[in-house]
Tab-separated table of C-alpha atoms and ligand atoms in Angstrom:
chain	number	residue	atom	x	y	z
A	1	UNK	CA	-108.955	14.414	-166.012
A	2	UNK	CA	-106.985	15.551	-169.465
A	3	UNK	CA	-103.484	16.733	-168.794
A	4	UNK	CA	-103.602	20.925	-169.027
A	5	UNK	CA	-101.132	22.317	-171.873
A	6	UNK	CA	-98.258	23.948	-170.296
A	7	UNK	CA	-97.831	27.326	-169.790
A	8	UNK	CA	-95.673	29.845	-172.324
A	9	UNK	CA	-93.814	32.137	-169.483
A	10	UNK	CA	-91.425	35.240	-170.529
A	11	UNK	CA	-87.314	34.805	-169.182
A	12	UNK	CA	-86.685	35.827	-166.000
A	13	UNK	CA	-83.239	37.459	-165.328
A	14	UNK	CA	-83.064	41.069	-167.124
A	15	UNK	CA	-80.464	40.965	-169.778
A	16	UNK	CA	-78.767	44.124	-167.856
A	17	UNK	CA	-74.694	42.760	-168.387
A	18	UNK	CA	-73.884	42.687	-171.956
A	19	UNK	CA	-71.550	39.910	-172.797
A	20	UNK	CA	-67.704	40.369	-174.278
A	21	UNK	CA	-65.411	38.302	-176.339
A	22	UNK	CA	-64.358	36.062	-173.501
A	23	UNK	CA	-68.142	34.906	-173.104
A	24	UNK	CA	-68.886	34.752	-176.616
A	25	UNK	CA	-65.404	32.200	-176.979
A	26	UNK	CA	-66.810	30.742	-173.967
A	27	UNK	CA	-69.824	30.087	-174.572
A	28	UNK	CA	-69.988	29.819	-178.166
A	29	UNK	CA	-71.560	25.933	-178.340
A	30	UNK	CA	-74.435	26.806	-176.498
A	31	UNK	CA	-74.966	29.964	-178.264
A	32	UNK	CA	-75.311	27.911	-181.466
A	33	UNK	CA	-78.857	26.126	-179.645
A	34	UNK	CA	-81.517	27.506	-181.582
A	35	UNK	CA	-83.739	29.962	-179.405
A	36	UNK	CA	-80.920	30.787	-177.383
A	37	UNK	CA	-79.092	33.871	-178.536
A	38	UNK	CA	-76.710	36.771	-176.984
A	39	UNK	CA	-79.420	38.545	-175.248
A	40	UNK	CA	-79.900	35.063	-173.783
A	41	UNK	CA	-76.578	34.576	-172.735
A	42	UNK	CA	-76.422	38.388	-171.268
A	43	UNK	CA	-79.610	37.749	-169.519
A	44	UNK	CA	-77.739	34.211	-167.982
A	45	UNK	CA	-74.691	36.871	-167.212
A	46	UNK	CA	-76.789	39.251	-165.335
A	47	UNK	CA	-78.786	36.139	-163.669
A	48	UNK	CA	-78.827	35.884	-160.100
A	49	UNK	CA	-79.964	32.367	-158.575
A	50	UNK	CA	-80.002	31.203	-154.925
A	51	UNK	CA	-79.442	27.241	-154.884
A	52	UNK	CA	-80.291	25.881	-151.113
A	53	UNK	CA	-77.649	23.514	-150.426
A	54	UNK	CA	-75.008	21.966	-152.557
A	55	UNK	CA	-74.940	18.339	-151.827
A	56	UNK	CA	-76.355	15.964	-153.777
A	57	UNK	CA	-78.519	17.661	-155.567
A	58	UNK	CA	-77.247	21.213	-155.368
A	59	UNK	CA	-73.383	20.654	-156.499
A	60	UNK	CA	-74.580	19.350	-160.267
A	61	UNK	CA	-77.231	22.265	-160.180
A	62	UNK	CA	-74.406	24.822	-159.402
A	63	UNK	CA	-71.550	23.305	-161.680
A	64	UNK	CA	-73.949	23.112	-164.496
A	65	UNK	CA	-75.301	26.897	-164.006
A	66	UNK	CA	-71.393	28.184	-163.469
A	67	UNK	CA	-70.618	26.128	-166.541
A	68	UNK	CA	-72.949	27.661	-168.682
A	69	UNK	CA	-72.374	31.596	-167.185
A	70	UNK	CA	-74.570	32.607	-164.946
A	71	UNK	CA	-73.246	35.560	-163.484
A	72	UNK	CA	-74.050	35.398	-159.652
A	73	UNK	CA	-75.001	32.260	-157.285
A	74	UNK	CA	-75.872	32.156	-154.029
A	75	UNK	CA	-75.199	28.991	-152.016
A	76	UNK	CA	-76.645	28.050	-148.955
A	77	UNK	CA	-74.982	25.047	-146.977
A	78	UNK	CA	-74.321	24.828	-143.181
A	79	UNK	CA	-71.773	22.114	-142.034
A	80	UNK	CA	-68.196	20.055	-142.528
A	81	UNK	CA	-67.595	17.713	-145.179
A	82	UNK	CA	-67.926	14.097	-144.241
A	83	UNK	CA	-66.981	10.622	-145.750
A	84	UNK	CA	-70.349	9.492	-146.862
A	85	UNK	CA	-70.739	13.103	-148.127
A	86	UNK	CA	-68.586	12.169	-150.981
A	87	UNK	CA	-70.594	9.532	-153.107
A	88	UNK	CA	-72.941	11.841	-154.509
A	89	UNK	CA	-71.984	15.728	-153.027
A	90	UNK	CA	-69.527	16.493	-156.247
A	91	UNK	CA	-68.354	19.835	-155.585
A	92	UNK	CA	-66.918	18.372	-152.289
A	93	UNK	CA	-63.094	16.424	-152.402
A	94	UNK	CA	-61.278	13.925	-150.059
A	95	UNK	CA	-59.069	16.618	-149.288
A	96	UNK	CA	-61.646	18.398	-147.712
A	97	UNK	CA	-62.826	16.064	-144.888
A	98	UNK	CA	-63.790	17.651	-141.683
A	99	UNK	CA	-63.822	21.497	-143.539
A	100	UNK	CA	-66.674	23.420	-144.552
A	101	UNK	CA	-68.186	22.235	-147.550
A	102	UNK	CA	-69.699	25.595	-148.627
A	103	UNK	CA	-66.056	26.149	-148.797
A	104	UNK	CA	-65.188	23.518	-150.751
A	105	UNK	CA	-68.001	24.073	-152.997
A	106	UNK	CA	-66.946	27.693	-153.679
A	107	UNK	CA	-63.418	26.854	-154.621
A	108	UNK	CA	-64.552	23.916	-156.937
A	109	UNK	CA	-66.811	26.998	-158.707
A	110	UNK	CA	-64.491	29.237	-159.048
A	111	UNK	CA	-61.644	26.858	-160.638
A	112	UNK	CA	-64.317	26.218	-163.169
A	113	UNK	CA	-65.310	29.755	-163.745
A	114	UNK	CA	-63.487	32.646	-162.443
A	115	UNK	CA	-65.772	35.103	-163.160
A	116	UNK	CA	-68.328	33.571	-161.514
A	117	UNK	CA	-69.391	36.044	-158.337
A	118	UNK	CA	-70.598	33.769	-155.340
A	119	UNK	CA	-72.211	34.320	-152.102
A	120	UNK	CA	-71.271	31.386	-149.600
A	121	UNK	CA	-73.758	31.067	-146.662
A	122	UNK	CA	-72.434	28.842	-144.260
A	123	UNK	CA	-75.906	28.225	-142.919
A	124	UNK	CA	-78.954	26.343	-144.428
A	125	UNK	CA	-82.588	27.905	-145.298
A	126	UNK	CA	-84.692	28.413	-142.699
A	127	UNK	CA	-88.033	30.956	-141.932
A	128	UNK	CA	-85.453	32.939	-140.193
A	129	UNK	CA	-82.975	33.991	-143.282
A	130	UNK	CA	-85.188	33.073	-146.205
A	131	UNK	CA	-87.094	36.452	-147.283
A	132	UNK	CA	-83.466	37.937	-146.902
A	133	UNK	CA	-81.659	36.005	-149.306
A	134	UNK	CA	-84.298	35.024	-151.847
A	135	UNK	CA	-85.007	38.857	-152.480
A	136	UNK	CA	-81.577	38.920	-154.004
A	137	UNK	CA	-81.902	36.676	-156.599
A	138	UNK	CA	-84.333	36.025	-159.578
A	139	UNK	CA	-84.721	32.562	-159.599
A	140	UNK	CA	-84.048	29.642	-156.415
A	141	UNK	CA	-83.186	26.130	-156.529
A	142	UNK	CA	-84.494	23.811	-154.204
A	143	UNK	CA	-81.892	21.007	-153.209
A	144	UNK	CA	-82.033	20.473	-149.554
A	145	UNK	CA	-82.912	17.632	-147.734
A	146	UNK	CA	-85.414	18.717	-145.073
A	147	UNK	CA	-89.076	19.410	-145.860
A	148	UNK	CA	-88.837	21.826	-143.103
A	149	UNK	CA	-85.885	23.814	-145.272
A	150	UNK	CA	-88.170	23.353	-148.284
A	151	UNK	CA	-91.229	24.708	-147.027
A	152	UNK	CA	-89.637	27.853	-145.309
A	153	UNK	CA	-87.525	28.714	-148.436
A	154	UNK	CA	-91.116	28.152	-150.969
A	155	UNK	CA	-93.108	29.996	-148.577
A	156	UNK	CA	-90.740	33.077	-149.172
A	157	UNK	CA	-90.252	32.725	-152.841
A	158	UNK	CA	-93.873	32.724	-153.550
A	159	UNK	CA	-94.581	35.802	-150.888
A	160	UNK	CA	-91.312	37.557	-153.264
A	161	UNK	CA	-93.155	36.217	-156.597
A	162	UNK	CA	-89.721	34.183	-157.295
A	163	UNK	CA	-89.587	30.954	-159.453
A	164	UNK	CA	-88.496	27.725	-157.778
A	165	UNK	CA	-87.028	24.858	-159.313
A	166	UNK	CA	-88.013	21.710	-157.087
A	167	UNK	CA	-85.309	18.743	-157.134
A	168	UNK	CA	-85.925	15.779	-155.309
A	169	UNK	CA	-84.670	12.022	-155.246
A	170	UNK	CA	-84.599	9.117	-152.867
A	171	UNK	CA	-82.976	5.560	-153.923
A	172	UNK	CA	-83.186	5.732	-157.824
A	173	UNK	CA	-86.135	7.711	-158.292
A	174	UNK	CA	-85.993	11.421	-159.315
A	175	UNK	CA	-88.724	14.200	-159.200
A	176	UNK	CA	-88.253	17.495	-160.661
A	177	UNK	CA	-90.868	20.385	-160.863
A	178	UNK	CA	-91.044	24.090	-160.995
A	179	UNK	CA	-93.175	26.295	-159.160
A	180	UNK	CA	-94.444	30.198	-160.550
A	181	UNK	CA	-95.678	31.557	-158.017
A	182	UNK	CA	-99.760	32.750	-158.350
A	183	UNK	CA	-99.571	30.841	-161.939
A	184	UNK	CA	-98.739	27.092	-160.947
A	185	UNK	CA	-99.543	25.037	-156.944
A	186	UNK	CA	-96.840	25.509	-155.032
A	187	UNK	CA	-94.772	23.283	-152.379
A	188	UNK	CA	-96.819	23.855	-150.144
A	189	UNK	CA	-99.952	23.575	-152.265
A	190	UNK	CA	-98.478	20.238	-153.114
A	191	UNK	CA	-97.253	18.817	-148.922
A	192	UNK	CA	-98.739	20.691	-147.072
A	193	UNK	CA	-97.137	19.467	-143.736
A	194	UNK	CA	-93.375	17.444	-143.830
A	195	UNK	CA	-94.145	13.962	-144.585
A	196	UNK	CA	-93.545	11.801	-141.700
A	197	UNK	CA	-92.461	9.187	-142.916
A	198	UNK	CA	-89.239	11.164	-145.190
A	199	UNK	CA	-86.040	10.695	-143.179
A	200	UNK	CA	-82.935	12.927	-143.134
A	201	UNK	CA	-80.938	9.476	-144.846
A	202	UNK	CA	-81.744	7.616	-147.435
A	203	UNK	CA	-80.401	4.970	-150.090
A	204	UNK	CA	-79.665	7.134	-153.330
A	205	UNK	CA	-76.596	6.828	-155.948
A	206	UNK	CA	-74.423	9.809	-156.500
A	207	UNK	CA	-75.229	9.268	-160.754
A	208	UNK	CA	-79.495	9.977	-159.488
A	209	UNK	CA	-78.300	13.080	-157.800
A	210	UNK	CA	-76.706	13.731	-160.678
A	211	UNK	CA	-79.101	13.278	-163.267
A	212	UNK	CA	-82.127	15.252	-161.664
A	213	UNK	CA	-79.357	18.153	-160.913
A	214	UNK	CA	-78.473	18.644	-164.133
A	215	UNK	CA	-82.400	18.273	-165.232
A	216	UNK	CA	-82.628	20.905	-162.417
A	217	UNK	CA	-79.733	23.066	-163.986
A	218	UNK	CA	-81.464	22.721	-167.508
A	219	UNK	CA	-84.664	23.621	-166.281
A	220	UNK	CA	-83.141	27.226	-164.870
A	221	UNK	CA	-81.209	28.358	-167.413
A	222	UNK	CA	-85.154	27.981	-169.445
A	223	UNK	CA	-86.650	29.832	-167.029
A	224	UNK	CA	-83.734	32.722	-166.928
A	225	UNK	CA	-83.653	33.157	-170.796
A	226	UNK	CA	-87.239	32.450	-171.923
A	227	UNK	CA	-86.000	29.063	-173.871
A	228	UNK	CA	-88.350	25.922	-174.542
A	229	UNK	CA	-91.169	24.576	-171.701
A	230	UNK	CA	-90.657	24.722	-168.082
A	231	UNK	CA	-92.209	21.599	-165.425
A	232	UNK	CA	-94.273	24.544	-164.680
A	233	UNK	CA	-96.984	22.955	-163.063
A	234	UNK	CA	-96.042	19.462	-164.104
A	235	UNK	CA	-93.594	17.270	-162.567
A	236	UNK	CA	-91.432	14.999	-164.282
A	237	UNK	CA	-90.854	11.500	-162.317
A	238	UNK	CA	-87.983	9.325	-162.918
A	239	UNK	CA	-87.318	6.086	-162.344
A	240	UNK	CA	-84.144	5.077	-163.348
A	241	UNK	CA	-84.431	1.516	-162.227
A	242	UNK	CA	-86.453	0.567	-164.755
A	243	UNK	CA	-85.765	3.683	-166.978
A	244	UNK	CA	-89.522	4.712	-167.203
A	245	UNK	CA	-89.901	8.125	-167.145
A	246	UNK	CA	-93.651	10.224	-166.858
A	247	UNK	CA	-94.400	13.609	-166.828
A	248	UNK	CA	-97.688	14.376	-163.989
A	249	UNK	CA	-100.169	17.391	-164.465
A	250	UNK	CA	-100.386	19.374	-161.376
A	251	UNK	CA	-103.639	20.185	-161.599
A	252	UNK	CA	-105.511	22.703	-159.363
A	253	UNK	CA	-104.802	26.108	-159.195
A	254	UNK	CA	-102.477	27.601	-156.407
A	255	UNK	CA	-104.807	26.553	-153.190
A	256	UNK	CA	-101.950	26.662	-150.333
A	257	UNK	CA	-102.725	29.775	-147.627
A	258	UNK	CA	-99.478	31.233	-148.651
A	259	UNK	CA	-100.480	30.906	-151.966
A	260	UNK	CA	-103.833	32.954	-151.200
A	261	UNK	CA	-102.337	35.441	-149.196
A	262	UNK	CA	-99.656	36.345	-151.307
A	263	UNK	CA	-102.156	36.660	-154.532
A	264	UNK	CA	-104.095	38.795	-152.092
A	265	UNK	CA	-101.210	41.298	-151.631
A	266	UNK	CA	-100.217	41.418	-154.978
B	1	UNK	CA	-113.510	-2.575	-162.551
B	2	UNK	CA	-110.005	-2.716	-163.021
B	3	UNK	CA	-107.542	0.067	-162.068
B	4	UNK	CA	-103.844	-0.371	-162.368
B	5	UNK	CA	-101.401	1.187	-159.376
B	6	UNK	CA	-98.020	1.605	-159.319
B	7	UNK	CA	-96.390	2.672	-155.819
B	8	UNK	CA	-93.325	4.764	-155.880
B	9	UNK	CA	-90.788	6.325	-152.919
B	10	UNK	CA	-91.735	5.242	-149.932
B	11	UNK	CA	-95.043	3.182	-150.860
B	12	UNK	CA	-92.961	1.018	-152.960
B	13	UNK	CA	-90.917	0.238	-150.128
B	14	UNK	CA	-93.930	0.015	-148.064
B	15	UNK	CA	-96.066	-2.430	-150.217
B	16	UNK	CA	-93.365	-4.456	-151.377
B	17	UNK	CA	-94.470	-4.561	-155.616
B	18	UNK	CA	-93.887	-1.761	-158.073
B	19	UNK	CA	-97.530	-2.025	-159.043
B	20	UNK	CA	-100.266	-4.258	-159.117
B	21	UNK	CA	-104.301	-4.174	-160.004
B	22	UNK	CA	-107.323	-3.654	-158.259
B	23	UNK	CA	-110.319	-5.713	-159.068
B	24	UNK	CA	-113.760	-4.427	-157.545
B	25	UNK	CA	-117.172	-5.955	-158.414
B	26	UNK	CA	-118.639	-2.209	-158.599
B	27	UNK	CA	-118.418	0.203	-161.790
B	28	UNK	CA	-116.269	2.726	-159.675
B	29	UNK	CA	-114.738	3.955	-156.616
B	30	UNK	CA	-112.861	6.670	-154.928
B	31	UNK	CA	-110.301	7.517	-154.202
B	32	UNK	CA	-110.658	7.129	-150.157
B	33	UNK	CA	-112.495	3.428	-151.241
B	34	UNK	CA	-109.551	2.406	-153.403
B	35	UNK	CA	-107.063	2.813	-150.563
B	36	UNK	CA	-109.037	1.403	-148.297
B	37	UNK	CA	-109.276	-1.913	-150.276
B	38	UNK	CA	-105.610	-1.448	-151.227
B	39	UNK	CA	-104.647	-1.157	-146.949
B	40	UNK	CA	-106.894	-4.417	-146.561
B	41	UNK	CA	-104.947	-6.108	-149.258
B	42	UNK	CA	-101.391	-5.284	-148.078
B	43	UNK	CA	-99.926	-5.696	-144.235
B	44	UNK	CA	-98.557	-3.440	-142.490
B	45	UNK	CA	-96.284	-0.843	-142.527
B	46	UNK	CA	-98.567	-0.305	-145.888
B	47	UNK	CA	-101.510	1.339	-144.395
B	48	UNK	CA	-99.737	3.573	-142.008
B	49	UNK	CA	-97.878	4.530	-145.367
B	50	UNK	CA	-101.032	5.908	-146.807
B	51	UNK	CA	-103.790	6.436	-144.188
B	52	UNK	CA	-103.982	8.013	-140.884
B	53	UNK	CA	-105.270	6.588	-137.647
B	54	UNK	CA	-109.152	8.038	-138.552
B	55	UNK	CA	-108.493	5.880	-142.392
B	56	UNK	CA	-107.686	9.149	-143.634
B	57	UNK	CA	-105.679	10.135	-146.755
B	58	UNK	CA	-102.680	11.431	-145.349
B	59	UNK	CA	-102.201	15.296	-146.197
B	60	UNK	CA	-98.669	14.598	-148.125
B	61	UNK	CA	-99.675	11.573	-149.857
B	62	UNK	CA	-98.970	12.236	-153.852
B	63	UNK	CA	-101.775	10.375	-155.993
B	64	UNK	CA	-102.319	10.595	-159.925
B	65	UNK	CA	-105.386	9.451	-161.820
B	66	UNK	CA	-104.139	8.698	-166.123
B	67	UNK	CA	-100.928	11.336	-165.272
B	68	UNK	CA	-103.072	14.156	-163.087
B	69	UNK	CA	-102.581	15.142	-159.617
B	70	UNK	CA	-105.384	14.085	-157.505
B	71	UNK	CA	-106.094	16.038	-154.284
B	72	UNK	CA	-109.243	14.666	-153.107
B	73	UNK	CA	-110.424	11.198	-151.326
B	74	UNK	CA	-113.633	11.448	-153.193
B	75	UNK	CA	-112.440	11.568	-156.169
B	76	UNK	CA	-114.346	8.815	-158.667
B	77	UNK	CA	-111.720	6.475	-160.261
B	78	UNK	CA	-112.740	3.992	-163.268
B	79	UNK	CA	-112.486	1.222	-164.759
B	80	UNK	CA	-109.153	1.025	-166.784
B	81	UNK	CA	-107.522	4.294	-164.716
B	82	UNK	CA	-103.931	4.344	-163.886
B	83	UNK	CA	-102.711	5.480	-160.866
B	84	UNK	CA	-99.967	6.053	-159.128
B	85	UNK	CA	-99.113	6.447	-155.087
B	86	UNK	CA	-96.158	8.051	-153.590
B	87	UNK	CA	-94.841	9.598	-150.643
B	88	UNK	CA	-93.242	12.588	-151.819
B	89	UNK	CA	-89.772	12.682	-151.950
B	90	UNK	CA	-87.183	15.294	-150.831
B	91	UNK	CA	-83.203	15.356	-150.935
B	92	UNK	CA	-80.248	16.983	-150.791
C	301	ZN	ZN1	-99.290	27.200	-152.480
């Protein structure tokens, strides 16, 4: 049982919206990274990415990807901002108690970068909108809280052939993995059924949210552009308690029946 | 045979230690044997944690052998292997 190498995969967003002289003074400190060039940026520009909820987990992941130009997000996130929202949910304010935080999540973008385009669903993912919204985008991020919500949105990705980035965290531990679909096991592949014993709340520290978001964030803007090694396959595990951090081989091939049947069809 | 086991998520919380060893008198196990000894070793709420009503696996539970993902019960495990246990977490 030797750890596989990881895979080489090519970028996925099209670089179809060249960039101007606003992105280029924009993003100029980035653009020195080596590997990442203008066609990179362009193909962050003309990017696409669906993140399922922006609490925890999702607001890093979406302030990150609007920070570094990604032209087009889609958020998903049903419900009104509460106090214990606010220790970890970052694109929410105090301000905004009792309002809808896909609203205040959208406003927070969009005072960071104007020419970001967003689509704010006021509803989370479920079996019932998933296909429809994941077909728009070239890459998803998973940040919701419900196995249920997880399941339903990886079941569509990998029927659509979309790369998911998998975030997860629960009191100071962090996972982070990303699935490609028919290459790497899936969600599914991986939890087959919601574990019963996950609850909907759970000890955690706004600054783990933050850490595996930004990981999460990182970990896209790879996958859009073609830069460095993906978690495809592997997940990374974090402990921050005790700082030790260890990167897991996935192992078997995609086994999941959504896995098969979408291989089949392809 | 020695194998070391760390618990994480919900199976730390469950077996109260970050990790400890297992010590059998036989050359190797599996995986299914190794959490059976593990359940018999701990109180409850451990072994609801990580087996079923039948003593089976459950479905979810996350389990690497030396850093690999490790789906099945009978699975042979080693002296010296690392492993860890967790209940795999979620978010938002
Ligand atoms: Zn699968």
């Amino acid at each position: 049982m030797t750890p596989s190498p990881p895979t080489p995969l090519p970028p996925f967003a099209n670089p179809t919206s060249p960039i101007d002289d606003t992105d280029r003074a924009t993003y100029q400190w980035q653009l020195w990274t080596p590997g990442f060039d203008e066609v990179s940026q362009a193909r962050l520009k003309s990017a696409t990415v669906l993140i399922s909820r922006v609490g925890g987990l999702g607001s890093p992941v979406a302030y990150e990807l609007a920070a570094a130009g990604v032209g087009h997000l889609i958020l998903c996130h049903a419900g009104n901002l509460k106090h214990s929202d606010l220790n970890r949910q970052l694109l929410m304010t105090h301000d905004w108690i009792g309002r809808p935080r896909i609203e205040s999540a959208a406003r927070r973008l969009r005072d960071l970068n104007p020419r970001l385009e967003i689509t704010a669903i006021p509803d989370n993912m479920s079996d019932a909108n998933a296909e429809r919204l994941i077909t728009q985008a070239d890459l998803v991020v998973d940040a919701a809280p419900l196995f249920e919500e997880r399941l339903a949105m990886n079941d569509a990705s990998v029927r659509l052939g979309k790369p998911v980035v998998e975030c997860a965290m629960y009191e100071m531990q962090a996972t982070l993995t990303t699935v490609i679909p028919g290459i790497t096991p899936c969600l599914r592949c991986l939890v087959p059924e919601p574990p019963k014993p996950w609850k909907r709340e759970f000890p955690v520290f706004g600054a783990v949210a933050g850490t595996v978001g930004c990981m999460g964030a990182m970990e896209a803007i790879k996958l859009l552009t073609g830069l460095g090694t993906p978690l495809a396959g592997r997940m990374l595990s974090m402990d921050l308690r005790t700082m030790q951090f260890r990167i897991t081989d996935l192992g078997a091939p995609p086994s999941c029946p959504v896995c098969i049947a979408a291989h089949r069809t392809r | 045979m020695r194998v070391s086991v760390e618990y994480m998520s919900l199976i730390r919380d469950a077996s109260g230690v970050d990790a400890e060893d297992l010590i059998s008198q036989t050359d190797s196990l599996t995986l299914a044997d190794m959490l059976e000894h593990l359940a018999e070793n701990h109180a409850e709420p451990f072994r609801a944690a990580v087996l079923d009503n039948s003593g089976t696996m459950h479905p979810w539970l996350m389990v690497t052998v030396n850093d690999v993902l490790v789906r099945s019960p009978e699975a042979i495990l080693r002296d010296g292997d690392r492993v860890t246990i967790a209940v795999p977490i979620s978010g938002g």
